[in-house]
């Protein structure tokens, strides 16, 4: 009874935090007028974002291998570090968009279709990822490991997809967007 009540409180809090985060990102990317950039450092941010996504990818995969080998403590450390890395990515992404605004993709040919397929699936899946990560972490924190394991089977592949496609988007923009 008490467990159900604290779960409901946590789900409500996660729902509110996710809604605010996602609404803010939609406003930032699609509606806000970009602030004029103040220096070269802003142009370095996409590379930093790609690096943070790569770090999250490595930590997520290590965390998965660790739990499959029964190394619980390393699993916890890896997954918490992956969460921090993804959080830093979101902070850096917000900073970049605050100054730079939307990036136009101007290349033509097959790469255009590849790019937009990756971009659209990346954006669509990043919406449920926010509440999924928070709820997976909450179940682990509440030591409700059967729910943690069940949800982690959905959260983990989506998170891996988002981190890999984040890097791919950076590489395509850098190599094909002339
Ligand atoms: C959002 C971050 C996390 C993700 C994505 C994640 C992912 C996973 C995955 C994929 C599994 C294995 C499921 C399977 O066997 O197929 C798992 C199991 C497990 N995780 Fe996590 N994890 C995260 C954070 C944590 C944290 C912070 C803790 C501890 C406080 C934790 C503790 C455990 C434990 C104990 C198991 C084994 C459960 C069992 O076999 O009954 N995880 N997790």
PDB file of C-alpha atoms and ligand atoms in Angstrom:
ATOM      1  CA  UNK A   1       0.000   0.000   0.000  1.00  0.00           C
ATOM      2  CA  UNK A   2       2.721   2.451   1.087  1.00  0.00           C
ATOM      3  CA  UNK A   3       4.952   1.279  -1.793  1.00  0.00           C
ATOM      4  CA  UNK A   4       2.130   1.925  -4.268  1.00  0.00           C
ATOM      5  CA  UNK A   5       1.633   5.420  -2.863  1.00  0.00           C
ATOM      6  CA  UNK A   6       5.333   6.343  -3.105  1.00  0.00           C
ATOM      7  CA  UNK A   7       5.424   4.908  -6.640  1.00  0.00           C
ATOM      8  CA  UNK A   8       2.492   7.146  -7.596  1.00  0.00           C
ATOM      9  CA  UNK A   9       4.179  10.207  -6.083  1.00  0.00           C
ATOM     10  CA  UNK A  10       7.392   9.396  -7.973  1.00  0.00           C
ATOM     11  CA  UNK A  11       5.515   8.814 -11.274  1.00  0.00           C
ATOM     12  CA  UNK A  12       3.736  12.169 -10.890  1.00  0.00           C
ATOM     13  CA  UNK A  13       7.026  13.969 -10.161  1.00  0.00           C
ATOM     14  CA  UNK A  14       8.718  12.219 -13.131  1.00  0.00           C
ATOM     15  CA  UNK A  15       5.746  13.130 -15.376  1.00  0.00           C
ATOM     16  CA  UNK A  16       5.966  16.804 -14.378  1.00  0.00           C
ATOM     17  CA  UNK A  17       9.790  16.996 -14.767  1.00  0.00           C
ATOM     18  CA  UNK A  18       9.614  15.229 -18.166  1.00  0.00           C
ATOM     19  CA  UNK A  19       6.807  17.474 -19.432  1.00  0.00           C
ATOM     20  CA  UNK A  20       8.663  20.661 -18.409  1.00  0.00           C
ATOM     21  CA  UNK A  21      11.987  19.428 -19.907  1.00  0.00           C
ATOM     22  CA  UNK A  22      10.437  18.378 -23.232  1.00  0.00           C
ATOM     23  CA  UNK A  23       8.261  21.530 -23.544  1.00  0.00           C
ATOM     24  CA  UNK A  24      11.319  23.699 -22.840  1.00  0.00           C
ATOM     25  CA  UNK A  25      13.380  21.880 -25.513  1.00  0.00           C
ATOM     26  CA  UNK A  26      10.586  22.209 -28.129  1.00  0.00           C
ATOM     27  CA  UNK A  27      10.325  25.948 -27.398  1.00  0.00           C
ATOM     28  CA  UNK A  28      14.127  26.361 -27.488  1.00  0.00           C
ATOM     29  CA  UNK A  29      14.615  24.534 -30.798  1.00  0.00           C
ATOM     30  CA  UNK A  30      11.538  25.555 -32.751  1.00  0.00           C
ATOM     31  CA  UNK A  31      10.201  28.829 -31.366  1.00  0.00           C
ATOM     32  CA  UNK A  32      12.916  30.859 -29.656  1.00  0.00           C
ATOM     33  CA  UNK A  33      14.838  33.488 -31.651  1.00  0.00           C
ATOM     34  CA  UNK A  34      18.555  32.600 -31.377  1.00  0.00           C
ATOM     35  CA  UNK A  35      20.763  34.912 -29.367  1.00  0.00           C
ATOM     36  CA  UNK A  36      23.718  36.088 -31.492  1.00  0.00           C
ATOM     37  CA  UNK A  37      26.808  33.953 -30.804  1.00  0.00           C
ATOM     38  CA  UNK A  38      29.410  35.571 -28.593  1.00  0.00           C
ATOM     39  CA  UNK A  39      32.530  33.648 -29.593  1.00  0.00           C
ATOM     40  CA  UNK A  40      34.223  30.714 -31.278  1.00  0.00           C
ATOM     41  CA  UNK A  41      33.576  28.520 -28.249  1.00  0.00           C
ATOM     42  CA  UNK A  42      29.930  28.180 -29.330  1.00  0.00           C
ATOM     43  CA  UNK A  43      31.098  26.500 -32.565  1.00  0.00           C
ATOM     44  CA  UNK A  44      33.016  23.911 -30.508  1.00  0.00           C
ATOM     45  CA  UNK A  45      29.881  22.746 -28.691  1.00  0.00           C
ATOM     46  CA  UNK A  46      28.615  20.244 -31.350  1.00  0.00           C
ATOM     47  CA  UNK A  47      31.946  18.358 -31.074  1.00  0.00           C
ATOM     48  CA  UNK A  48      31.627  18.359 -27.264  1.00  0.00           C
ATOM     49  CA  UNK A  49      28.030  17.110 -27.618  1.00  0.00           C
ATOM     50  CA  UNK A  50      29.193  14.255 -29.862  1.00  0.00           C
ATOM     51  CA  UNK A  51      31.937  13.396 -27.368  1.00  0.00           C
ATOM     52  CA  UNK A  52      29.425  13.310 -24.477  1.00  0.00           C
ATOM     53  CA  UNK A  53      27.115  11.054 -26.535  1.00  0.00           C
ATOM     54  CA  UNK A  54      30.047   8.732 -27.287  1.00  0.00           C
ATOM     55  CA  UNK A  55      30.938   8.603 -23.572  1.00  0.00           C
ATOM     56  CA  UNK A  56      27.297   7.760 -22.700  1.00  0.00           C
ATOM     57  CA  UNK A  57      27.338   4.977 -25.305  1.00  0.00           C
ATOM     58  CA  UNK A  58      30.513   3.405 -23.872  1.00  0.00           C
ATOM     59  CA  UNK A  59      29.226   3.692 -20.265  1.00  0.00           C
ATOM     60  CA  UNK A  60      25.820   2.211 -21.163  1.00  0.00           C
ATOM     61  CA  UNK A  61      27.417  -0.771 -22.922  1.00  0.00           C
ATOM     62  CA  UNK A  62      29.887  -1.311 -20.057  1.00  0.00           C
ATOM     63  CA  UNK A  63      27.024  -1.055 -17.528  1.00  0.00           C
ATOM     64  CA  UNK A  64      25.112  -3.703 -19.470  1.00  0.00           C
ATOM     65  CA  UNK A  65      28.088  -6.064 -19.646  1.00  0.00           C
ATOM     66  CA  UNK A  66      28.753  -5.535 -15.911  1.00  0.00           C
ATOM     67  CA  UNK A  67      25.226  -6.521 -14.813  1.00  0.00           C
ATOM     68  CA  UNK A  68      25.241  -9.531 -17.156  1.00  0.00           C
ATOM     69  CA  UNK A  69      28.462 -10.636 -15.407  1.00  0.00           C
ATOM     70  CA  UNK A  70      26.860 -10.057 -11.986  1.00  0.00           C
ATOM     71  CA  UNK A  71      29.093  -7.043 -11.226  1.00  0.00           C
ATOM     72  CA  UNK A  72      26.366  -4.970  -9.543  1.00  0.00           C
ATOM     73  CA  UNK A  73      28.522  -2.207  -8.084  1.00  0.00           C
ATOM     74  CA  UNK A  74      30.225  -1.521 -11.453  1.00  0.00           C
ATOM     75  CA  UNK A  75      26.781  -1.604 -13.141  1.00  0.00           C
ATOM     76  CA  UNK A  76      25.520   1.090 -10.756  1.00  0.00           C
ATOM     77  CA  UNK A  77      28.636   3.274 -11.238  1.00  0.00           C
ATOM     78  CA  UNK A  78      28.499   2.969 -15.042  1.00  0.00           C
ATOM     79  CA  UNK A  79      24.788   3.749 -15.294  1.00  0.00           C
ATOM     80  CA  UNK A  80      25.038   6.752 -12.965  1.00  0.00           C
ATOM     81  CA  UNK A  81      28.029   8.033 -14.968  1.00  0.00           C
ATOM     82  CA  UNK A  82      26.037   7.508 -18.228  1.00  0.00           C
ATOM     83  CA  UNK A  83      23.188   9.557 -16.726  1.00  0.00           C
ATOM     84  CA  UNK A  84      25.609  12.370 -15.773  1.00  0.00           C
ATOM     85  CA  UNK A  85      27.166  12.334 -19.253  1.00  0.00           C
ATOM     86  CA  UNK A  86      23.728  12.507 -20.924  1.00  0.00           C
ATOM     87  CA  UNK A  87      22.680  15.289 -18.536  1.00  0.00           C
ATOM     88  CA  UNK A  88      25.831  17.278 -19.468  1.00  0.00           C
ATOM     89  CA  UNK A  89      24.983  16.651 -23.130  1.00  0.00           C
ATOM     90  CA  UNK A  90      21.502  18.175 -22.642  1.00  0.00           C
ATOM     91  CA  UNK A  91      23.050  21.207 -20.849  1.00  0.00           C
ATOM     92  CA  UNK A  92      25.582  21.718 -23.661  1.00  0.00           C
ATOM     93  CA  UNK A  93      22.886  21.177 -26.328  1.00  0.00           C
ATOM     94  CA  UNK A  94      20.678  23.835 -24.677  1.00  0.00           C
ATOM     95  CA  UNK A  95      23.629  26.283 -24.587  1.00  0.00           C
ATOM     96  CA  UNK A  96      24.381  25.680 -28.285  1.00  0.00           C
ATOM     97  CA  UNK A  97      20.766  26.169 -29.334  1.00  0.00           C
ATOM     98  CA  UNK A  98      20.438  29.276 -27.195  1.00  0.00           C
ATOM     99  CA  UNK A  99      23.164  30.928 -29.326  1.00  0.00           C
ATOM    100  CA  UNK A 100      22.977  29.156 -32.652  1.00  0.00           C
ATOM    101  CA  UNK A 101      19.356  28.159 -33.339  1.00  0.00           C
ATOM    102  CA  UNK A 102      18.333  25.472 -35.811  1.00  0.00           C
ATOM    103  CA  UNK A 103      20.907  23.886 -38.199  1.00  0.00           C
ATOM    104  CA  UNK A 104      19.745  23.689 -41.839  1.00  0.00           C
ATOM    105  CA  UNK A 105      20.739  20.581 -43.805  1.00  0.00           C
ATOM    106  CA  UNK A 106      21.403  21.614 -47.394  1.00  0.00           C
ATOM    107  CA  UNK A 107      22.989  18.506 -48.992  1.00  0.00           C
ATOM    108  CA  UNK A 108      21.048  16.662 -51.712  1.00  0.00           C
ATOM    109  CA  UNK A 109      20.892  13.003 -52.780  1.00  0.00           C
ATOM    110  CA  UNK A 110      20.585   9.783 -50.747  1.00  0.00           C
ATOM    111  CA  UNK A 111      22.401  11.318 -47.760  1.00  0.00           C
ATOM    112  CA  UNK A 112      19.464  13.726 -47.327  1.00  0.00           C
ATOM    113  CA  UNK A 113      17.048  10.796 -46.786  1.00  0.00           C
ATOM    114  CA  UNK A 114      19.511   8.971 -44.525  1.00  0.00           C
ATOM    115  CA  UNK A 115      20.063  12.143 -42.484  1.00  0.00           C
ATOM    116  CA  UNK A 116      16.366  12.939 -42.015  1.00  0.00           C
ATOM    117  CA  UNK A 117      15.475   9.314 -41.162  1.00  0.00           C
ATOM    118  CA  UNK A 118      18.151   9.333 -38.463  1.00  0.00           C
ATOM    119  CA  UNK A 119      17.205  12.822 -37.245  1.00  0.00           C
ATOM    120  CA  UNK A 120      13.446  12.174 -37.040  1.00  0.00           C
ATOM    121  CA  UNK A 121      13.787   8.796 -35.259  1.00  0.00           C
ATOM    122  CA  UNK A 122      16.372  10.403 -32.925  1.00  0.00           C
ATOM    123  CA  UNK A 123      13.997  13.267 -32.018  1.00  0.00           C
ATOM    124  CA  UNK A 124      10.875  11.081 -31.676  1.00  0.00           C
ATOM    125  CA  UNK A 125      12.611   8.533 -29.424  1.00  0.00           C
ATOM    126  CA  UNK A 126      14.283  11.193 -27.276  1.00  0.00           C
ATOM    127  CA  UNK A 127      10.817  12.260 -25.995  1.00  0.00           C
ATOM    128  CA  UNK A 128       9.961   9.002 -24.141  1.00  0.00           C
ATOM    129  CA  UNK A 129      13.628   8.589 -23.141  1.00  0.00           C
ATOM    130  CA  UNK A 130      13.378  11.334 -20.491  1.00  0.00           C
ATOM    131  CA  UNK A 131      10.644   9.648 -18.366  1.00  0.00           C
ATOM    132  CA  UNK A 132      12.066   6.183 -19.149  1.00  0.00           C
ATOM    133  CA  UNK A 133      15.517   7.009 -17.723  1.00  0.00           C
ATOM    134  CA  UNK A 134      14.044   8.725 -14.650  1.00  0.00           C
ATOM    135  CA  UNK A 135      11.635   5.827 -13.944  1.00  0.00           C
ATOM    136  CA  UNK A 136      14.358   3.179 -14.475  1.00  0.00           C
ATOM    137  CA  UNK A 137      16.587   5.060 -12.023  1.00  0.00           C
ATOM    138  CA  UNK A 138      13.715   5.454  -9.571  1.00  0.00           C
ATOM    139  CA  UNK A 139      12.997   1.694  -9.506  1.00  0.00           C
ATOM    140  CA  UNK A 140      16.699   1.024  -8.890  1.00  0.00           C
ATOM    141  CA  UNK A 141      16.786   3.653  -6.105  1.00  0.00           C
ATOM    142  CA  UNK A 142      13.614   2.175  -4.544  1.00  0.00           C
ATOM    143  CA  UNK A 143      15.282  -1.270  -4.754  1.00  0.00           C
ATOM    144  CA  UNK A 144      12.386  -2.519  -6.836  1.00  0.00           C
ATOM    145  CA  UNK A 145      14.710  -4.536  -9.062  1.00  0.00           C
ATOM    146  CA  UNK A 146      12.094  -6.632 -10.872  1.00  0.00           C
ATOM    147  CA  UNK A 147      10.388  -3.444 -12.190  1.00  0.00           C
ATOM    148  CA  UNK A 148      13.848  -1.952 -12.823  1.00  0.00           C
ATOM    149  CA  UNK A 149      14.862  -4.931 -14.930  1.00  0.00           C
ATOM    150  CA  UNK A 150      11.576  -4.976 -16.895  1.00  0.00           C
ATOM    151  CA  UNK A 151      11.726  -1.260 -17.749  1.00  0.00           C
ATOM    152  CA  UNK A 152      15.506  -1.248 -18.314  1.00  0.00           C
ATOM    153  CA  UNK A 153      14.932  -3.669 -21.221  1.00  0.00           C
ATOM    154  CA  UNK A 154      13.082  -0.822 -23.004  1.00  0.00           C
ATOM    155  CA  UNK A 155      15.153   2.112 -21.703  1.00  0.00           C
ATOM    156  CA  UNK A 156      18.542   0.589 -22.522  1.00  0.00           C
ATOM    157  CA  UNK A 157      18.128   0.025 -26.327  1.00  0.00           C
ATOM    158  CA  UNK A 158      16.405   3.410 -26.822  1.00  0.00           C
ATOM    159  CA  UNK A 159      19.167   5.202 -24.912  1.00  0.00           C
ATOM    160  CA  UNK A 160      21.867   3.403 -26.909  1.00  0.00           C
ATOM    161  CA  UNK A 161      20.074   4.328 -30.177  1.00  0.00           C
ATOM    162  CA  UNK A 162      19.848   8.000 -29.130  1.00  0.00           C
ATOM    163  CA  UNK A 163      23.531   8.203 -28.180  1.00  0.00           C
ATOM    164  CA  UNK A 164      24.726   6.497 -31.393  1.00  0.00           C
ATOM    165  CA  UNK A 165      22.460   8.548 -33.674  1.00  0.00           C
ATOM    166  CA  UNK A 166      23.533  11.736 -31.843  1.00  0.00           C
ATOM    167  CA  UNK A 167      27.113  11.025 -32.960  1.00  0.00           C
ATOM    168  CA  UNK A 168      25.992  10.045 -36.496  1.00  0.00           C
ATOM    169  CA  UNK A 169      24.043  13.311 -36.881  1.00  0.00           C
ATOM    170  CA  UNK A 170      27.173  15.262 -35.883  1.00  0.00           C
ATOM    171  CA  UNK A 171      29.353  13.306 -38.354  1.00  0.00           C
ATOM    172  CA  UNK A 172      26.880  13.731 -41.238  1.00  0.00           C
ATOM    173  CA  UNK A 173      26.480  17.464 -40.593  1.00  0.00           C
ATOM    174  CA  UNK A 174      30.264  17.871 -40.447  1.00  0.00           C
ATOM    175  CA  UNK A 175      31.019  15.882 -43.597  1.00  0.00           C
ATOM    176  CA  UNK A 176      28.075  16.453 -45.940  1.00  0.00           C
ATOM    177  CA  UNK A 177      26.470  19.782 -45.021  1.00  0.00           C
ATOM    178  CA  UNK A 178      28.335  22.099 -47.392  1.00  0.00           C
TER     179      UNK A 178
HETATM  180  C1  LIG B   1      19.034   4.468 -15.963  1.00  0.00           C
HETATM  181  C2  LIG B   1      20.131   3.758 -15.640  1.00  0.00           C
HETATM  182  C3  LIG B   1      20.121   2.248 -15.691  1.00  0.00           C
HETATM  183  C4  LIG B   1      19.882   1.419 -16.756  1.00  0.00           C
HETATM  184  C5  LIG B   1      19.579   1.815 -18.194  1.00  0.00           C
HETATM  185  C6  LIG B   1      19.989   0.066 -16.262  1.00  0.00           C
HETATM  186  C7  LIG B   1      19.850  -1.062 -17.046  1.00  0.00           C
HETATM  187  C8  LIG B   1      19.802  -2.353 -16.578  1.00  0.00           C
HETATM  188  C9  LIG B   1      19.701  -3.528 -17.398  1.00  0.00           C
HETATM  189  C10 LIG B   1      19.640  -3.524 -18.935  1.00  0.00           C
HETATM  190  C11 LIG B   1      19.651  -4.593 -16.581  1.00  0.00           C
HETATM  191  C12 LIG B   1      19.667  -6.063 -16.972  1.00  0.00           C
HETATM  192  C13 LIG B   1      18.351  -6.567 -17.459  1.00  0.00           C
HETATM  193  C14 LIG B   1      18.543  -7.963 -18.010  1.00  0.00           C
HETATM  194  O1  LIG B   1      19.075  -8.830 -17.295  1.00  0.00           O
HETATM  195  O2  LIG B   1      18.215  -8.181 -19.165  1.00  0.00           O
HETATM  196  C15 LIG B   1      19.739  -4.097 -15.215  1.00  0.00           C
HETATM  197  C16 LIG B   1      19.704  -4.886 -14.083  1.00  0.00           C
HETATM  198  C17 LIG B   1      19.956  -4.430 -12.819  1.00  0.00           C
HETATM  199  N1  LIG B   1      20.205  -3.120 -12.436  1.00  0.00           N
HETATM  200 FE1  LIG B   1      20.254  -1.538 -13.655  1.00  0.00          FE
HETATM  201  N2  LIG B   1      20.284   0.102 -14.909  1.00  0.00           N
HETATM  202  C18 LIG B   1      20.375   1.412 -14.531  1.00  0.00           C
HETATM  203  C19 LIG B   1      20.658   1.897 -13.272  1.00  0.00           C
HETATM  204  C20 LIG B   1      20.782   1.104 -12.150  1.00  0.00           C
HETATM  205  C21 LIG B   1      21.058   1.584 -10.816  1.00  0.00           C
HETATM  206  C22 LIG B   1      21.259   3.058 -10.452  1.00  0.00           C
HETATM  207  C23 LIG B   1      21.075   0.479  -9.998  1.00  0.00           C
HETATM  208  C24 LIG B   1      21.272   0.380  -8.506  1.00  0.00           C
HETATM  209  C25 LIG B   1      21.013   1.316  -7.613  1.00  0.00           C
HETATM  210  C26 LIG B   1      20.820  -0.686 -10.802  1.00  0.00           C
HETATM  211  C27 LIG B   1      20.751  -1.976 -10.333  1.00  0.00           C
HETATM  212  C28 LIG B   1      20.452  -3.107 -11.083  1.00  0.00           C
HETATM  213  C29 LIG B   1      20.341  -4.449 -10.556  1.00  0.00           C
HETATM  214  C30 LIG B   1      20.535  -4.863  -9.110  1.00  0.00           C
HETATM  215  C31 LIG B   1      20.023  -5.293 -11.652  1.00  0.00           C
HETATM  216  C32 LIG B   1      19.806  -6.794 -11.625  1.00  0.00           C
HETATM  217  C33 LIG B   1      18.324  -7.037 -11.452  1.00  0.00           C
HETATM  218  C34 LIG B   1      18.018  -8.522 -11.413  1.00  0.00           C
HETATM  219  O3  LIG B   1      18.665  -9.280 -12.132  1.00  0.00           O
HETATM  220  O4  LIG B   1      17.091  -8.865 -10.687  1.00  0.00           O
HETATM  221  N3  LIG B   1      20.656  -0.286 -12.110  1.00  0.00           N
HETATM  222  N4  LIG B   1      19.833  -2.731 -15.245  1.00  0.00           N
END
